[in-house]
Amino acid sequence: MRSETAEDLAQKVAEAVLAVPGVACLRPGLRSLLRRAATRPPAARAPGTPGPPGSAGSAGSAVRLTFDARGSVAGLQIDVVVRAEQQAARTARAVRAAAAEAAAATPGAVRVTVTGIV
Protein backbone atom coordinates (compact mmCIF):
# COMPACT_ATOMS: atom_id res chain seq x y z
CA MET A 1 0.00 0.00 0.00
CA ARG A 2 1.15 3.51 -0.65
CA SER A 3 1.89 5.94 2.16
CA GLU A 4 -1.75 6.86 2.72
CA THR A 5 -3.74 5.45 5.60
CA ALA A 6 -6.57 3.00 5.12
CA GLU A 7 -9.10 5.71 5.96
CA ASP A 8 -7.60 8.05 3.35
CA LEU A 9 -7.71 5.29 0.76
CA ALA A 10 -11.34 4.50 1.61
CA GLN A 11 -12.19 8.20 1.21
CA LYS A 12 -10.39 8.32 -2.15
CA VAL A 13 -12.33 5.27 -3.36
CA ALA A 14 -15.62 6.76 -2.12
CA GLU A 15 -14.99 9.98 -4.04
CA ALA A 16 -14.11 8.04 -7.22
CA VAL A 17 -17.26 5.93 -6.90
CA LEU A 18 -19.50 8.96 -6.33
CA ALA A 19 -18.16 10.47 -9.58
CA VAL A 20 -19.45 7.49 -11.61
CA PRO A 21 -22.55 8.41 -13.64
CA GLY A 22 -25.60 6.62 -12.28
CA VAL A 23 -24.44 6.38 -8.66
CA ALA A 24 -26.93 8.09 -6.36
CA CYS A 25 -25.02 7.55 -3.10
CA LEU A 26 -23.05 5.11 -1.04
CA ARG A 27 -24.83 2.99 1.54
CA PRO A 28 -24.63 4.16 4.29
CA GLY A 29 -24.48 7.72 3.07
CA LEU A 30 -21.19 9.54 2.72
CA ARG A 31 -22.31 12.19 5.22
CA SER A 32 -22.59 9.63 8.02
CA LEU A 33 -19.24 8.12 7.07
CA LEU A 34 -17.55 11.53 7.23
CA ARG A 35 -19.25 12.35 10.54
CA ARG A 36 -18.05 9.05 12.03
CA ALA A 37 -14.51 9.65 10.73
CA ALA A 38 -14.44 13.15 12.23
CA THR A 39 -15.38 11.85 15.67
CA ARG A 40 -12.97 8.91 15.60
CA PRO A 41 -9.98 9.30 17.95
CA PRO A 42 -6.54 9.59 16.30
CA ALA A 43 -4.96 6.30 15.29
CA ALA A 44 -2.38 4.79 17.60
CA ARG A 45 -0.03 4.05 14.71
CA ALA A 46 2.18 6.48 12.84
CA PRO A 47 0.67 8.40 9.90
CA GLY A 48 0.94 6.50 6.65
CA THR A 49 1.25 3.11 8.31
CA PRO A 50 -1.26 0.69 6.81
CA GLY A 51 -1.63 -1.27 10.02
CA PRO A 52 -1.80 -5.03 10.33
CA PRO A 53 -3.15 -7.20 7.55
CA GLY A 54 -6.91 -7.35 7.70
CA SER A 55 -9.66 -4.90 7.02
CA ALA A 56 -10.32 -1.21 7.36
CA GLY A 57 -13.74 0.29 7.84
CA SER A 58 -16.54 -0.76 10.12
CA ALA A 59 -19.15 -3.34 9.20
CA GLY A 60 -21.56 -0.54 8.40
CA SER A 61 -19.29 1.46 6.11
CA ALA A 62 -19.90 1.59 2.37
CA VAL A 63 -16.24 1.01 1.45
CA ARG A 64 -14.49 -1.91 3.09
CA LEU A 65 -10.84 -2.68 2.39
CA THR A 66 -8.87 -5.83 3.05
CA PHE A 67 -5.08 -5.82 2.95
CA ASP A 68 -2.58 -8.59 2.37
CA ALA A 69 0.54 -9.18 4.48
CA ARG A 70 2.52 -6.64 2.41
CA GLY A 71 -0.09 -3.93 3.02
CA SER A 72 -1.47 -3.99 -0.54
CA VAL A 73 -5.18 -3.95 -1.22
CA ALA A 74 -6.31 -7.58 -1.46
CA GLY A 75 -10.06 -6.96 -1.45
CA LEU A 76 -12.45 -4.07 -1.75
CA GLN A 77 -16.20 -4.17 -1.17
CA ILE A 78 -18.49 -1.25 -2.01
CA ASP A 79 -22.22 -0.79 -1.39
CA VAL A 80 -23.93 1.71 -3.73
CA VAL A 81 -27.40 2.98 -4.53
CA VAL A 82 -28.05 3.43 -8.26
CA ARG A 83 -30.26 6.02 -9.94
CA ALA A 84 -33.45 4.48 -11.40
CA GLU A 85 -32.81 5.73 -14.93
CA GLN A 86 -29.50 3.84 -15.08
CA GLN A 87 -28.88 0.15 -15.64
CA ALA A 88 -27.67 -1.30 -12.35
CA ALA A 89 -25.31 -3.84 -13.95
CA ARG A 90 -23.65 -1.25 -16.20
CA THR A 91 -23.27 1.18 -13.30
CA ALA A 92 -21.84 -1.56 -11.06
CA ARG A 93 -19.22 -2.39 -13.72
CA ALA A 94 -18.25 1.29 -13.94
CA VAL A 95 -18.06 1.50 -10.14
CA ARG A 96 -15.84 -1.59 -10.07
CA ALA A 97 -13.43 -0.06 -12.59
CA ALA A 98 -13.31 3.33 -10.83
CA ALA A 99 -12.76 1.75 -7.41
CA ALA A 100 -10.02 -0.56 -8.71
CA GLU A 101 -8.21 2.37 -10.26
CA ALA A 102 -8.54 4.56 -7.14
CA ALA A 103 -7.27 1.77 -4.85
CA ALA A 104 -4.60 0.52 -7.27
CA ALA A 105 -6.19 -2.93 -7.03
CA THR A 106 -7.09 -5.47 -9.65
CA PRO A 107 -10.73 -5.35 -10.79
CA GLY A 108 -11.09 -8.95 -9.61
CA ALA A 109 -10.44 -7.81 -6.03
CA VAL A 110 -13.40 -5.40 -6.12
CA ARG A 111 -16.92 -6.51 -5.22
CA VAL A 112 -19.79 -4.09 -5.82
CA THR A 113 -23.20 -4.56 -4.23
CA VAL A 114 -26.16 -2.52 -5.44
CA THR A 115 -28.19 -2.04 -2.27
CA GLY A 116 -30.98 0.01 -3.77
CA ILE A 117 -32.34 1.98 -6.70
CA VAL A 118 -33.78 5.48 -6.32
PDB file of C-alpha atoms in Angstrom:
ATOM      1  CA  MET A   1       0.000   0.000   0.000  1.00  0.00           C
ATOM      2  CA  ARG A   2       1.147   3.513  -0.651  1.00  0.00           C
ATOM      3  CA  SER A   3       1.894   5.938   2.161  1.00  0.00           C
ATOM      4  CA  GLU A   4      -1.745   6.856   2.715  1.00  0.00           C
ATOM      5  CA  THR A   5      -3.737   5.451   5.602  1.00  0.00           C
ATOM      6  CA  ALA A   6      -6.575   2.997   5.118  1.00  0.00           C
ATOM      7  CA  GLU A   7      -9.101   5.711   5.956  1.00  0.00           C
ATOM      8  CA  ASP A   8      -7.599   8.049   3.355  1.00  0.00           C
ATOM      9  CA  LEU A   9      -7.713   5.293   0.765  1.00  0.00           C
ATOM     10  CA  ALA A  10     -11.340   4.500   1.609  1.00  0.00           C
ATOM     11  CA  GLN A  11     -12.190   8.198   1.206  1.00  0.00           C
ATOM     12  CA  LYS A  12     -10.387   8.318  -2.153  1.00  0.00           C
ATOM     13  CA  VAL A  13     -12.326   5.270  -3.356  1.00  0.00           C
ATOM     14  CA  ALA A  14     -15.619   6.760  -2.120  1.00  0.00           C
ATOM     15  CA  GLU A  15     -14.988   9.977  -4.039  1.00  0.00           C
ATOM     16  CA  ALA A  16     -14.106   8.040  -7.220  1.00  0.00           C
ATOM     17  CA  VAL A  17     -17.262   5.934  -6.904  1.00  0.00           C
ATOM     18  CA  LEU A  18     -19.505   8.958  -6.335  1.00  0.00           C
ATOM     19  CA  ALA A  19     -18.158  10.473  -9.581  1.00  0.00           C
ATOM     20  CA  VAL A  20     -19.446   7.489 -11.611  1.00  0.00           C
ATOM     21  CA  PRO A  21     -22.551   8.411 -13.639  1.00  0.00           C
ATOM     22  CA  GLY A  22     -25.603   6.624 -12.278  1.00  0.00           C
ATOM     23  CA  VAL A  23     -24.440   6.379  -8.661  1.00  0.00           C
ATOM     24  CA  ALA A  24     -26.933   8.090  -6.357  1.00  0.00           C
ATOM     25  CA  CYS A  25     -25.023   7.550  -3.101  1.00  0.00           C
ATOM     26  CA  LEU A  26     -23.048   5.107  -1.044  1.00  0.00           C
ATOM     27  CA  ARG A  27     -24.831   2.987   1.536  1.00  0.00           C
ATOM     28  CA  PRO A  28     -24.630   4.155   4.290  1.00  0.00           C
ATOM     29  CA  GLY A  29     -24.478   7.725   3.073  1.00  0.00           C
ATOM     30  CA  LEU A  30     -21.185   9.542   2.725  1.00  0.00           C
ATOM     31  CA  ARG A  31     -22.309  12.194   5.224  1.00  0.00           C
ATOM     32  CA  SER A  32     -22.587   9.630   8.025  1.00  0.00           C
ATOM     33  CA  LEU A  33     -19.237   8.124   7.068  1.00  0.00           C
ATOM     34  CA  LEU A  34     -17.551  11.526   7.232  1.00  0.00           C
ATOM     35  CA  ARG A  35     -19.245  12.355  10.543  1.00  0.00           C
ATOM     36  CA  ARG A  36     -18.051   9.055  12.029  1.00  0.00           C
ATOM     37  CA  ALA A  37     -14.512   9.647  10.727  1.00  0.00           C
ATOM     38  CA  ALA A  38     -14.441  13.150  12.227  1.00  0.00           C
ATOM     39  CA  THR A  39     -15.385  11.854  15.668  1.00  0.00           C
ATOM     40  CA  ARG A  40     -12.971   8.907  15.596  1.00  0.00           C
ATOM     41  CA  PRO A  41      -9.977   9.295  17.947  1.00  0.00           C
ATOM     42  CA  PRO A  42      -6.544   9.592  16.304  1.00  0.00           C
ATOM     43  CA  ALA A  43      -4.964   6.299  15.294  1.00  0.00           C
ATOM     44  CA  ALA A  44      -2.377   4.795  17.595  1.00  0.00           C
ATOM     45  CA  ARG A  45      -0.027   4.051  14.708  1.00  0.00           C
ATOM     46  CA  ALA A  46       2.177   6.479  12.837  1.00  0.00           C
ATOM     47  CA  PRO A  47       0.666   8.401   9.897  1.00  0.00           C
ATOM     48  CA  GLY A  48       0.936   6.496   6.645  1.00  0.00           C
ATOM     49  CA  THR A  49       1.247   3.107   8.310  1.00  0.00           C
ATOM     50  CA  PRO A  50      -1.265   0.692   6.814  1.00  0.00           C
ATOM     51  CA  GLY A  51      -1.631  -1.268  10.021  1.00  0.00           C
ATOM     52  CA  PRO A  52      -1.796  -5.025  10.330  1.00  0.00           C
ATOM     53  CA  PRO A  53      -3.145  -7.202   7.547  1.00  0.00           C
ATOM     54  CA  GLY A  54      -6.909  -7.347   7.695  1.00  0.00           C
ATOM     55  CA  SER A  55      -9.657  -4.903   7.021  1.00  0.00           C
ATOM     56  CA  ALA A  56     -10.321  -1.208   7.356  1.00  0.00           C
ATOM     57  CA  GLY A  57     -13.742   0.292   7.838  1.00  0.00           C
ATOM     58  CA  SER A  58     -16.536  -0.761  10.123  1.00  0.00           C
ATOM     59  CA  ALA A  59     -19.150  -3.340   9.195  1.00  0.00           C
ATOM     60  CA  GLY A  60     -21.558  -0.537   8.398  1.00  0.00           C
ATOM     61  CA  SER A  61     -19.285   1.460   6.113  1.00  0.00           C
ATOM     62  CA  ALA A  62     -19.898   1.589   2.373  1.00  0.00           C
ATOM     63  CA  VAL A  63     -16.239   1.011   1.448  1.00  0.00           C
ATOM     64  CA  ARG A  64     -14.493  -1.914   3.091  1.00  0.00           C
ATOM     65  CA  LEU A  65     -10.845  -2.681   2.393  1.00  0.00           C
ATOM     66  CA  THR A  66      -8.867  -5.833   3.046  1.00  0.00           C
ATOM     67  CA  PHE A  67      -5.081  -5.821   2.952  1.00  0.00           C
ATOM     68  CA  ASP A  68      -2.577  -8.590   2.373  1.00  0.00           C
ATOM     69  CA  ALA A  69       0.544  -9.181   4.475  1.00  0.00           C
ATOM     70  CA  ARG A  70       2.515  -6.641   2.405  1.00  0.00           C
ATOM     71  CA  GLY A  71      -0.089  -3.929   3.016  1.00  0.00           C
ATOM     72  CA  SER A  72      -1.466  -3.993  -0.540  1.00  0.00           C
ATOM     73  CA  VAL A  73      -5.184  -3.954  -1.225  1.00  0.00           C
ATOM     74  CA  ALA A  74      -6.312  -7.577  -1.460  1.00  0.00           C
ATOM     75  CA  GLY A  75     -10.060  -6.957  -1.449  1.00  0.00           C
ATOM     76  CA  LEU A  76     -12.453  -4.073  -1.752  1.00  0.00           C
ATOM     77  CA  GLN A  77     -16.203  -4.167  -1.167  1.00  0.00           C
ATOM     78  CA  ILE A  78     -18.487  -1.250  -2.007  1.00  0.00           C
ATOM     79  CA  ASP A  79     -22.222  -0.788  -1.391  1.00  0.00           C
ATOM     80  CA  VAL A  80     -23.929   1.708  -3.734  1.00  0.00           C
ATOM     81  CA  VAL A  81     -27.404   2.982  -4.534  1.00  0.00           C
ATOM     82  CA  VAL A  82     -28.051   3.431  -8.257  1.00  0.00           C
ATOM     83  CA  ARG A  83     -30.263   6.016  -9.940  1.00  0.00           C
ATOM     84  CA  ALA A  84     -33.450   4.484 -11.400  1.00  0.00           C
ATOM     85  CA  GLU A  85     -32.811   5.728 -14.927  1.00  0.00           C
ATOM     86  CA  GLN A  86     -29.501   3.835 -15.084  1.00  0.00           C
ATOM     87  CA  GLN A  87     -28.885   0.152 -15.645  1.00  0.00           C
ATOM     88  CA  ALA A  88     -27.671  -1.298 -12.350  1.00  0.00           C
ATOM     89  CA  ALA A  89     -25.311  -3.839 -13.952  1.00  0.00           C
ATOM     90  CA  ARG A  90     -23.648  -1.246 -16.202  1.00  0.00           C
ATOM     91  CA  THR A  91     -23.270   1.178 -13.303  1.00  0.00           C
ATOM     92  CA  ALA A  92     -21.841  -1.563 -11.060  1.00  0.00           C
ATOM     93  CA  ARG A  93     -19.218  -2.390 -13.717  1.00  0.00           C
ATOM     94  CA  ALA A  94     -18.250   1.287 -13.939  1.00  0.00           C
ATOM     95  CA  VAL A  95     -18.058   1.502 -10.136  1.00  0.00           C
ATOM     96  CA  ARG A  96     -15.838  -1.585 -10.069  1.00  0.00           C
ATOM     97  CA  ALA A  97     -13.432  -0.059 -12.595  1.00  0.00           C
ATOM     98  CA  ALA A  98     -13.311   3.330 -10.827  1.00  0.00           C
ATOM     99  CA  ALA A  99     -12.759   1.751  -7.414  1.00  0.00           C
ATOM    100  CA  ALA A 100     -10.023  -0.562  -8.706  1.00  0.00           C
ATOM    101  CA  GLU A 101      -8.206   2.373 -10.259  1.00  0.00           C
ATOM    102  CA  ALA A 102      -8.541   4.562  -7.138  1.00  0.00           C
ATOM    103  CA  ALA A 103      -7.269   1.775  -4.853  1.00  0.00           C
ATOM    104  CA  ALA A 104      -4.602   0.516  -7.269  1.00  0.00           C
ATOM    105  CA  ALA A 105      -6.189  -2.929  -7.028  1.00  0.00           C
ATOM    106  CA  THR A 106      -7.093  -5.473  -9.651  1.00  0.00           C
ATOM    107  CA  PRO A 107     -10.730  -5.346 -10.791  1.00  0.00           C
ATOM    108  CA  GLY A 108     -11.087  -8.949  -9.607  1.00  0.00           C
ATOM    109  CA  ALA A 109     -10.442  -7.810  -6.032  1.00  0.00           C
ATOM    110  CA  VAL A 110     -13.401  -5.400  -6.121  1.00  0.00           C
ATOM    111  CA  ARG A 111     -16.922  -6.509  -5.216  1.00  0.00           C
ATOM    112  CA  VAL A 112     -19.787  -4.086  -5.820  1.00  0.00           C
ATOM    113  CA  THR A 113     -23.199  -4.558  -4.226  1.00  0.00           C
ATOM    114  CA  VAL A 114     -26.163  -2.519  -5.439  1.00  0.00           C
ATOM    115  CA  THR A 115     -28.186  -2.037  -2.270  1.00  0.00           C
ATOM    116  CA  GLY A 116     -30.975   0.015  -3.774  1.00  0.00           C
ATOM    117  CA  ILE A 117     -32.341   1.979  -6.702  1.00  0.00           C
ATOM    118  CA  VAL A 118     -33.781   5.480  -6.323  1.00  0.00           C
TER     119      VAL A 118
END
